[in-house]
CSV table of C-alpha atoms in Angstrom, one decimal:
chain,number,residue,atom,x,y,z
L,1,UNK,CA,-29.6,-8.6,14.3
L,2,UNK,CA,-31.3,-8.2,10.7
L,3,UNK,CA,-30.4,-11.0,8.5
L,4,UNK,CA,-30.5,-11.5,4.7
L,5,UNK,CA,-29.3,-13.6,2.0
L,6,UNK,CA,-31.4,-11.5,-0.8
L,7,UNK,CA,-28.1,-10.0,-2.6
L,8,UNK,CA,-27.7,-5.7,-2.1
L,9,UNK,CA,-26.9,-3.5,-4.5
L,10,UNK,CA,-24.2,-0.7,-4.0
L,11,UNK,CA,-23.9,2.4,-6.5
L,12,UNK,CA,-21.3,4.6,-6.3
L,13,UNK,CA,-19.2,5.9,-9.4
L,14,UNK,CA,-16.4,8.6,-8.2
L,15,UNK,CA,-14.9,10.4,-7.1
L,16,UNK,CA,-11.6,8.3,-5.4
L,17,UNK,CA,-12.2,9.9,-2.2
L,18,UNK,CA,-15.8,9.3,-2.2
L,19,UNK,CA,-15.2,5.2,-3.3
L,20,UNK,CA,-13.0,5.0,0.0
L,21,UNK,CA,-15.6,6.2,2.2
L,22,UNK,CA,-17.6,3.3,1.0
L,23,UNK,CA,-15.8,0.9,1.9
L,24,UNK,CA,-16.1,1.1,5.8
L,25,UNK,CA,-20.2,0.8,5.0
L,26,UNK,CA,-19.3,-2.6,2.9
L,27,UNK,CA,-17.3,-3.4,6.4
L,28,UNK,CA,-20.5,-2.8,8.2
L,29,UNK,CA,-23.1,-4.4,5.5
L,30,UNK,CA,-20.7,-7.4,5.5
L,31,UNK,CA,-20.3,-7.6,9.5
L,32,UNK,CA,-24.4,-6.9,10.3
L,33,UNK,CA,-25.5,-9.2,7.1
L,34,UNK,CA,-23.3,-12.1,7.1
L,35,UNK,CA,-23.8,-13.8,4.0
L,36,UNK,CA,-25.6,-11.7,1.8
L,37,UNK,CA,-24.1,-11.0,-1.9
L,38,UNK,CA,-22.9,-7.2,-2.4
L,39,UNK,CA,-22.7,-5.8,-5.8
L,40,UNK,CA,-21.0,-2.5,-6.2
L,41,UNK,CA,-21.6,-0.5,-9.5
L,42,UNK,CA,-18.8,1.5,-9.8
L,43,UNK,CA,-16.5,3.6,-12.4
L,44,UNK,CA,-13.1,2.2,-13.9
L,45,UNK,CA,-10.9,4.4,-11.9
L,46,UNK,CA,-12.7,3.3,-8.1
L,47,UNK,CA,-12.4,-0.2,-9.8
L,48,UNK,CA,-8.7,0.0,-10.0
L,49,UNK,CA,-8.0,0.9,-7.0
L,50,UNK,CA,-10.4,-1.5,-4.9
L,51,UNK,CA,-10.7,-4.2,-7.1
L,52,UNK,CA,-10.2,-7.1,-4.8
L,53,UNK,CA,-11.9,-5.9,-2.2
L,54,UNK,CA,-13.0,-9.1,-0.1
L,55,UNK,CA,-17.0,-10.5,-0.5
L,56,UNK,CA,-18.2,-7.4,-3.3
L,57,UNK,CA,-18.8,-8.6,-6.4
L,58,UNK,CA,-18.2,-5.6,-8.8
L,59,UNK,CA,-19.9,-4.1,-12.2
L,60,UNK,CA,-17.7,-1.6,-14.0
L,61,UNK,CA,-19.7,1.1,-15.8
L,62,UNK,CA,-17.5,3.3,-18.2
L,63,UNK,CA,-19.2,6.7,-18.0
L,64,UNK,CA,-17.9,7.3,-21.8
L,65,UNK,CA,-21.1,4.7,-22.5
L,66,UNK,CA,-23.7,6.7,-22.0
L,67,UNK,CA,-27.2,5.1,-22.3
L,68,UNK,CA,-25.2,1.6,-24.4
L,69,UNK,CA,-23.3,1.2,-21.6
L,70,UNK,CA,-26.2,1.6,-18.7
L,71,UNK,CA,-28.0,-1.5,-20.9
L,72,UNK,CA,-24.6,-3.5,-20.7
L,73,UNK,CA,-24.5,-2.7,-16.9
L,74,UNK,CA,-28.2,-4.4,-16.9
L,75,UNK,CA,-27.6,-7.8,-19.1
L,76,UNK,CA,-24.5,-8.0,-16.6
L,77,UNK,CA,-26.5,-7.6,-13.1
L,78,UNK,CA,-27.4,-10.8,-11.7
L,79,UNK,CA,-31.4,-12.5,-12.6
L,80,UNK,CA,-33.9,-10.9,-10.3
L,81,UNK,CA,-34.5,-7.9,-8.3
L,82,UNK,CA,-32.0,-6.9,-5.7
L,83,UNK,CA,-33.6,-6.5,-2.4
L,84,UNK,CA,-32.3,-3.1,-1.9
L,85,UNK,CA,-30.4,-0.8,-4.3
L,86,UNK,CA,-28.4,1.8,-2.4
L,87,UNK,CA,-28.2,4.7,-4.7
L,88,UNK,CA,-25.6,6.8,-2.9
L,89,UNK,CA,-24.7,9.3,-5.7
L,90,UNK,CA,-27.2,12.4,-6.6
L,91,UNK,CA,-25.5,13.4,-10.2
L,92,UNK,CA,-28.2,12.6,-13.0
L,93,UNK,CA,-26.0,10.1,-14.7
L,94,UNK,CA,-26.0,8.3,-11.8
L,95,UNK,CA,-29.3,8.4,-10.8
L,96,UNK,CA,-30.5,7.4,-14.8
L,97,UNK,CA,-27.9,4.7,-14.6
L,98,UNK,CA,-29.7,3.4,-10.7
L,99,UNK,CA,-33.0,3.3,-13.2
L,100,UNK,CA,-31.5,0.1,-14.5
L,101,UNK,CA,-30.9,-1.7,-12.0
L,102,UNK,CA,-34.0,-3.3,-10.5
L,103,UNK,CA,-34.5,-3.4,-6.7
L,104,UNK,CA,-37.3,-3.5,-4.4
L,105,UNK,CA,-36.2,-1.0,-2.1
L,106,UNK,CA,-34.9,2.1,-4.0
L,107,UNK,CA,-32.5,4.2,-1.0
L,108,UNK,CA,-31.3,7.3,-1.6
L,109,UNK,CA,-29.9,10.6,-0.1
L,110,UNK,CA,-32.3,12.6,2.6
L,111,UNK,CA,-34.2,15.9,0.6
L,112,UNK,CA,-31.5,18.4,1.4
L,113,UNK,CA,-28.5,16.5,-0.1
L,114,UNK,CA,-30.5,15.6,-3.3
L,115,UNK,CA,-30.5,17.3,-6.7
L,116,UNK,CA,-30.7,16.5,-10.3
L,117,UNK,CA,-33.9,14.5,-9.6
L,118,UNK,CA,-32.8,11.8,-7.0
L,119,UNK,CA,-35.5,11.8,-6.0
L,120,UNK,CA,-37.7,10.5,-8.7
L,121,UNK,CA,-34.9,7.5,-8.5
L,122,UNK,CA,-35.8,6.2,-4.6
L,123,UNK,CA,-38.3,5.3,-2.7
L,124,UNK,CA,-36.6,5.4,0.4
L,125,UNK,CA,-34.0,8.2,2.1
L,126,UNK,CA,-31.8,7.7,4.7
L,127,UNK,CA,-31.9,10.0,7.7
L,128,UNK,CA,-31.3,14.0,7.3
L,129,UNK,CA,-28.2,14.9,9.8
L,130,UNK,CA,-27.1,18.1,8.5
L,131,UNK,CA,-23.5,19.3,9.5
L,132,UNK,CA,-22.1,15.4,9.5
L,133,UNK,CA,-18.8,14.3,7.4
L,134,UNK,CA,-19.2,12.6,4.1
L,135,UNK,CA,-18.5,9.4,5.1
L,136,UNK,CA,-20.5,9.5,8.1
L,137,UNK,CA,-23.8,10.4,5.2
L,138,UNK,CA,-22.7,7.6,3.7
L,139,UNK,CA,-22.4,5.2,6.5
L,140,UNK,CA,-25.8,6.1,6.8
L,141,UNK,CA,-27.3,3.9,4.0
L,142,UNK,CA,-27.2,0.8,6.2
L,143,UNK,CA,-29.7,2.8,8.6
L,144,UNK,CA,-33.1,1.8,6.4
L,145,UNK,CA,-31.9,-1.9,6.6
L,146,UNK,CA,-31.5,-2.1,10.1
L,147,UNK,CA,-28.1,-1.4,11.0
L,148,UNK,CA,-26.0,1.7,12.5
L,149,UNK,CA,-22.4,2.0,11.1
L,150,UNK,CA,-20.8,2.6,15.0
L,151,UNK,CA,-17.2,1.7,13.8
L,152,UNK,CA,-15.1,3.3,10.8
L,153,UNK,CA,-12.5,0.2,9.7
L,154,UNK,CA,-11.2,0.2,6.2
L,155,UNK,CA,-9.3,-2.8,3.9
L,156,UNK,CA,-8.5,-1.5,0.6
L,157,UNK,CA,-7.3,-5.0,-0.3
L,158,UNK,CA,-3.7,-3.5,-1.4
L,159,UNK,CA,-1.7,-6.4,-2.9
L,160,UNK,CA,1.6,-7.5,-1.6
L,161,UNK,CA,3.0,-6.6,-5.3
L,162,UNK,CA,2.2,-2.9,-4.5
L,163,UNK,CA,3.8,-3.1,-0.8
L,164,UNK,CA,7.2,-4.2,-2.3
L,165,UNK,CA,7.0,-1.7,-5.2
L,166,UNK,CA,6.4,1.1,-2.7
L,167,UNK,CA,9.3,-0.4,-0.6
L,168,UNK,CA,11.7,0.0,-3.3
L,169,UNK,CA,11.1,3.0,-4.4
L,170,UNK,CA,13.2,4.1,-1.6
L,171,UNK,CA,15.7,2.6,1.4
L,172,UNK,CA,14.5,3.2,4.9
L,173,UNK,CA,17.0,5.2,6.6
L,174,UNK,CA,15.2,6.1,9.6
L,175,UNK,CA,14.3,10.0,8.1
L,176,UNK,CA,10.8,11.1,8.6
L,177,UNK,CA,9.0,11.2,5.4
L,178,UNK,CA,7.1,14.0,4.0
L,179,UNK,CA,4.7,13.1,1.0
L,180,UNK,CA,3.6,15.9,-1.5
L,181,UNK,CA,0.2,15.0,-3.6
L,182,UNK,CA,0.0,18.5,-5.0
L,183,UNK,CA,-3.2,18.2,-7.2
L,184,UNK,CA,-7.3,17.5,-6.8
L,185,UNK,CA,-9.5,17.3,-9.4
L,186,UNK,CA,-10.8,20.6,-8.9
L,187,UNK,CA,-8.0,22.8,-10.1
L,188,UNK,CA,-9.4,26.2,-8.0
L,189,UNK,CA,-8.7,23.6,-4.8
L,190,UNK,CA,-5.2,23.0,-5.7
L,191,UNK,CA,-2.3,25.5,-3.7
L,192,UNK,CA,0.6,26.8,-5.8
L,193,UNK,CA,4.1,25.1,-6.7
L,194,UNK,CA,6.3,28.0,-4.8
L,195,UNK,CA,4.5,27.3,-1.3
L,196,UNK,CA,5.0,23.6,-1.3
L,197,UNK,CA,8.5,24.4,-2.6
L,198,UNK,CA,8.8,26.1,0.4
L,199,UNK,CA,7.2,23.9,2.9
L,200,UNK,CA,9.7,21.1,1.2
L,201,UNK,CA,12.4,23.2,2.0
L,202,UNK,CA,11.5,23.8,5.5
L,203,UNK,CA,10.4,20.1,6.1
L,204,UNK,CA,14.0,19.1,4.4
L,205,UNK,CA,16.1,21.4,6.3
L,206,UNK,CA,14.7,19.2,9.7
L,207,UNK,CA,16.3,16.5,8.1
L,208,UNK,CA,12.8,15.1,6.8
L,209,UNK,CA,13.0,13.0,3.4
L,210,UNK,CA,11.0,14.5,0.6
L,211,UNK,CA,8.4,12.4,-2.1
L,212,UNK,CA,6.2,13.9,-4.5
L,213,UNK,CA,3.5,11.6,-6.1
L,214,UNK,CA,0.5,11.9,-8.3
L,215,UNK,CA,-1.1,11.4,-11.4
L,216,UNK,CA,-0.3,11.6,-15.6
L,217,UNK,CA,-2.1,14.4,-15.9
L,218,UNK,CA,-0.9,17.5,-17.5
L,219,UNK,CA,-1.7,19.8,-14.3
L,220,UNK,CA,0.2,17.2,-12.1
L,221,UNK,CA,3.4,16.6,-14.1
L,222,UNK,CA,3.7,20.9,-14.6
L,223,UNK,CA,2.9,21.6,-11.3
L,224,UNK,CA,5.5,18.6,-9.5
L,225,UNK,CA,8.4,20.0,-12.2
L,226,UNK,CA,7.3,23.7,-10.9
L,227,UNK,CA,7.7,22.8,-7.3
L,228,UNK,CA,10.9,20.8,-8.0
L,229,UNK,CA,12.5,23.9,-10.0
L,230,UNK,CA,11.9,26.3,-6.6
L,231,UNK,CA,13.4,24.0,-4.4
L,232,UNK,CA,16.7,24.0,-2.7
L,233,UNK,CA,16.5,21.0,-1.7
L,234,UNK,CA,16.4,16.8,-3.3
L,235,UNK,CA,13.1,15.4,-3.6
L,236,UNK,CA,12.0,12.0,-4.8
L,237,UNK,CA,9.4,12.6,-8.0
L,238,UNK,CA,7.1,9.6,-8.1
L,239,UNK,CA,4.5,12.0,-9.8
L,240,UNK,CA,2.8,9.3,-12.7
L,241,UNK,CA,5.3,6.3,-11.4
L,242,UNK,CA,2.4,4.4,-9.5
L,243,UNK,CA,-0.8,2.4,-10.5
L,244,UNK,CA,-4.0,2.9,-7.9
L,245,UNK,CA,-3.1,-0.2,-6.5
L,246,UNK,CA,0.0,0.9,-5.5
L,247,UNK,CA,-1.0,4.1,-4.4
L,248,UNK,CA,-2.3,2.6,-0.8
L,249,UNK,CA,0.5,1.0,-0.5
L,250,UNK,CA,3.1,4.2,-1.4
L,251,UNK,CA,0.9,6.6,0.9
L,252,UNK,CA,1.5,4.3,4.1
L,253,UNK,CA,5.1,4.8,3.8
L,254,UNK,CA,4.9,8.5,4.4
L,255,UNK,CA,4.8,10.1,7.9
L,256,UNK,CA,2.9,13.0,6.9
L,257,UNK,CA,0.9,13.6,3.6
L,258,UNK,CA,0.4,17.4,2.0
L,259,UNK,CA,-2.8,17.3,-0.5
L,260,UNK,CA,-5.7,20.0,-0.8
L,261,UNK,CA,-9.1,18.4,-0.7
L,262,UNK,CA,-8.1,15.1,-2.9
L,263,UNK,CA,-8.5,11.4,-3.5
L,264,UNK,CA,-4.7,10.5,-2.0
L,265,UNK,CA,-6.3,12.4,1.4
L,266,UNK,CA,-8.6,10.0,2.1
L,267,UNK,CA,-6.6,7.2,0.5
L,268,UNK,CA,-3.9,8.5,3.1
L,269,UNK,CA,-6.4,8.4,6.0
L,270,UNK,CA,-7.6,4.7,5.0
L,271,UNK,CA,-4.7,3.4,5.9
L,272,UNK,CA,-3.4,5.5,8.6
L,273,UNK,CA,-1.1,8.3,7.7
L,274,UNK,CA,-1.6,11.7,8.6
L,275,UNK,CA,-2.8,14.4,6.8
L,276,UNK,CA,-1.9,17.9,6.5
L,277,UNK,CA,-4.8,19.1,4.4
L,278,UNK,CA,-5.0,22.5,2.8
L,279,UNK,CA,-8.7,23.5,2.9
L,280,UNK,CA,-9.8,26.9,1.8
L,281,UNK,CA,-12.4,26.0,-0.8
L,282,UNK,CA,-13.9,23.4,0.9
L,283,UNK,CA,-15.0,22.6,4.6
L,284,UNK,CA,-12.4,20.0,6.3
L,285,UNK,CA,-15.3,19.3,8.7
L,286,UNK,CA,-17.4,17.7,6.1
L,287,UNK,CA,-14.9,16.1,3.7
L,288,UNK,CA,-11.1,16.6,5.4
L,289,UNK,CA,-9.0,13.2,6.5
L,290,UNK,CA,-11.9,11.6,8.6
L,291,UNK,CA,-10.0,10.2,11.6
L,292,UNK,CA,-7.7,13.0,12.2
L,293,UNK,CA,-8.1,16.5,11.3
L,294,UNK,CA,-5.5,18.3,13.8
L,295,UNK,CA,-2.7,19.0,11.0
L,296,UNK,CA,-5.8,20.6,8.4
L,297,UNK,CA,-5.0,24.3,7.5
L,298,UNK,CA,-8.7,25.1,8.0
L,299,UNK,CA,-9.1,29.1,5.7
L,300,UNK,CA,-12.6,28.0,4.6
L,301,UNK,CA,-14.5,30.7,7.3
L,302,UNK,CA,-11.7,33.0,5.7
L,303,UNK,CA,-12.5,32.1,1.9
L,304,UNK,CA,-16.8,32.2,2.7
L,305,UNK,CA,-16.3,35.7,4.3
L,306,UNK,CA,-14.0,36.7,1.3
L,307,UNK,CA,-15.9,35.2,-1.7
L,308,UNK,CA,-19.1,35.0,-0.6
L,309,UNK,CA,-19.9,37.9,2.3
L,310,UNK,CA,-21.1,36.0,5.3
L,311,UNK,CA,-19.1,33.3,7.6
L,312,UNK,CA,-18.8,29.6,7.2
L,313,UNK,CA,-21.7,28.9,9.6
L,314,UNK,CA,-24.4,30.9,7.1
L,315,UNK,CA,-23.5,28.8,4.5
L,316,UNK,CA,-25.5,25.4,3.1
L,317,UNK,CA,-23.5,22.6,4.4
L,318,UNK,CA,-21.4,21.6,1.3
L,319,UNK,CA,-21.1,24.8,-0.2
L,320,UNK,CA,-17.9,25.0,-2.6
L,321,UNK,CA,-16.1,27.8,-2.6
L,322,UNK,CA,-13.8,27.5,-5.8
L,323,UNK,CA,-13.1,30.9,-7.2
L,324,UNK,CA,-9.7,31.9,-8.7
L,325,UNK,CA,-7.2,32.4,-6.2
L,326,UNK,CA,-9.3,31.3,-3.4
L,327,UNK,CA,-5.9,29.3,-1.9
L,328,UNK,CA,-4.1,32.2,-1.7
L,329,UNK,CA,-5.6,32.9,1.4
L,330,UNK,CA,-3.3,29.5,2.8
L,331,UNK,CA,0.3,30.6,3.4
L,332,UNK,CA,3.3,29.0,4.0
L,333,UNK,CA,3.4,30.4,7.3
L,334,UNK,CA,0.1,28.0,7.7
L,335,UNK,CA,1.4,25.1,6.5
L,336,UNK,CA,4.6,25.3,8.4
L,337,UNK,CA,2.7,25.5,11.5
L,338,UNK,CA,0.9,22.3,10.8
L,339,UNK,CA,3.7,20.5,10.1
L,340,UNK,CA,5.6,21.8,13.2
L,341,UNK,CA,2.7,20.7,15.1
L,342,UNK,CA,2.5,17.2,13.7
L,343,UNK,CA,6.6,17.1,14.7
L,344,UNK,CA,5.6,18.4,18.2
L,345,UNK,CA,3.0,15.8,18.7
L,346,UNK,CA,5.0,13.2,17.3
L,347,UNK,CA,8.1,13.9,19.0
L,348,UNK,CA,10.0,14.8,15.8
């Protein structure tokens, strides 16, 4: 087993999906490297939401700093040279930002994931495996130091503050719970207020309790008020109620989570609720719910054939397809099959 006690240096800013899927590789660093230091570099919002984490040791860079706020970063980082730096994000900010922080071994992404001049940033890459799942790319980082991440386990170090909150914000009474998360960052990802008004509906009408959470955004408070006005039925509206320490905790209560291609997807599959994702504009394949794809509504072949004029397996792996209207081509028809096969499988 390779052993170290020269401390590592993680770097990974955003997004909240893409923070989660790091934390099974600090499970794996921590398990094959017992006793080394780990030092994440992260962003303010990933820091909210996994600050706590057992054994990392965590540097908050505000990305409203700019180049102040990359020398605060250094003056903060620990005397000496990390013995590897594990650069695992190809935007340029992020890869100026890796220039200051000094490490003998420099790792970044293989050549067909990197742009915006990674590569003048590393000085070693992990392994190219095209057609792999996000979080299986970035398992790969612990590769060049002598490990192999075989097992996905996740501990988002949720608080037992946020487990009552989320237990009070409604009585169990034995009903099924469907969770709505209507909105990703991307707003060309996101589906439209009258189709999950209507997947509510249905999913209320089998007697299914209904919960809509998000952010303070804008986008997420017109969109949850524009699904609420088309429904028939109740609904619980936790949209902006929630810290990202509670969200963990108020995603584990739900049976079944409803989210296009989103941080509370992969927050959801972290700590084991399943996902009914709503993929048209991305591939579910490379960054749906990791451990269970069954309930995706998978119109991304559709929306590449559409928008683009050639199938899904012509494409670059990763390709984004985010042109207006691109969701339209997920019904509700789809999504009510997904959710009546999640009921089938589950007995509900």
């Amino acid at each position: 087993m390779p052993a170290t006690s020269s401390p590592l240096c993680l770097l990974r800013l955003s997004a909240l999906g893409d923070v989660t899927h790091v934390v099974p590789l600090v499970r794996t660093l921590q398990q094959g490297l017992p006793g080394t230091p780990l030092h994440w570099v992260i962003d303010k919002a990933g820091h909210k939401l996994l600050d706590g984490l057992p054994g990392v040791h965590f540097h908050v860079y505000d990305k409203n700093t700019s180049l102040a706020g990359m020398r605060a970063l250094r003056r903060e980082l620990p005397e000496g040279r990390f013995e590897a730096l594990l650069q695992m994000q190809v935007a340029l900010r992020a890869n100026v930002l890796s220039a200051f922080i000094p490490a003998r071994r420099r790792i970044g992404y293989d050549k067909s994931r990197s742009k915006d001049l990674h590569g003048l940033f590393i000085n070693e890459r992990i392994p190219d495996r095209p057609g792999i799942h996000v979080l299986d790319a970035i398992g790969s980082f612990c590769e060049p130091l002598g490990l192999k991440q075989t097992e996905v386990s996740w501990d988002l170090a949720t608080p037992a503050d946020a487990h009552a909150w989320a237990a009070a914000q409604w009585q169990d009474d034995g009903r099924q719970v469907l969770m709505i998360s209507p909105c990703s960052s991307h707003q060309r990802r996101n589906w439209y207020a009258e189709r999950y008004a209507a997947l509510a509906d249905h999913a209320a009408a089998q007697g299914w309790r209904v919960v809509l959470c998000g952010g303070r955004s804008d986008l997420e408070r017109d969109t949850t008020d524009a699904i609420l006005a088309a429904m028939q039925h109740p609904a619980l509206d936790l949209v902006g109620k929630d810290t990202l320490k509670q969200l963990p905790a108020l995603l584990a209560r739900a049976n079944l989570l409803v989210t296009p291609d989103s941080g509370p997807m992969h927050i959801a599959n972290a700590v084991g609720t399943k996902v009914l994702g709503l993929h048209a504009a991305s591939n579910p394949a490379r960054s749906g719910p990791y451990s269970d794809r069954r309930y995706c509504v998978d119109r991304y072949d559709d929306a590449a054939r559409r928008y683009l004029h050639k199938p899904a397996s012509a494409l670059k792996w990763g390709t984004k397809i985010e042109f207006d209207e691109v969701m339209s081509l997920i019904t509700v028809e789809d999504a009510i099959a997904a959710f009546e096969r999640y009921r089938s499988d589950h007995g509900h």
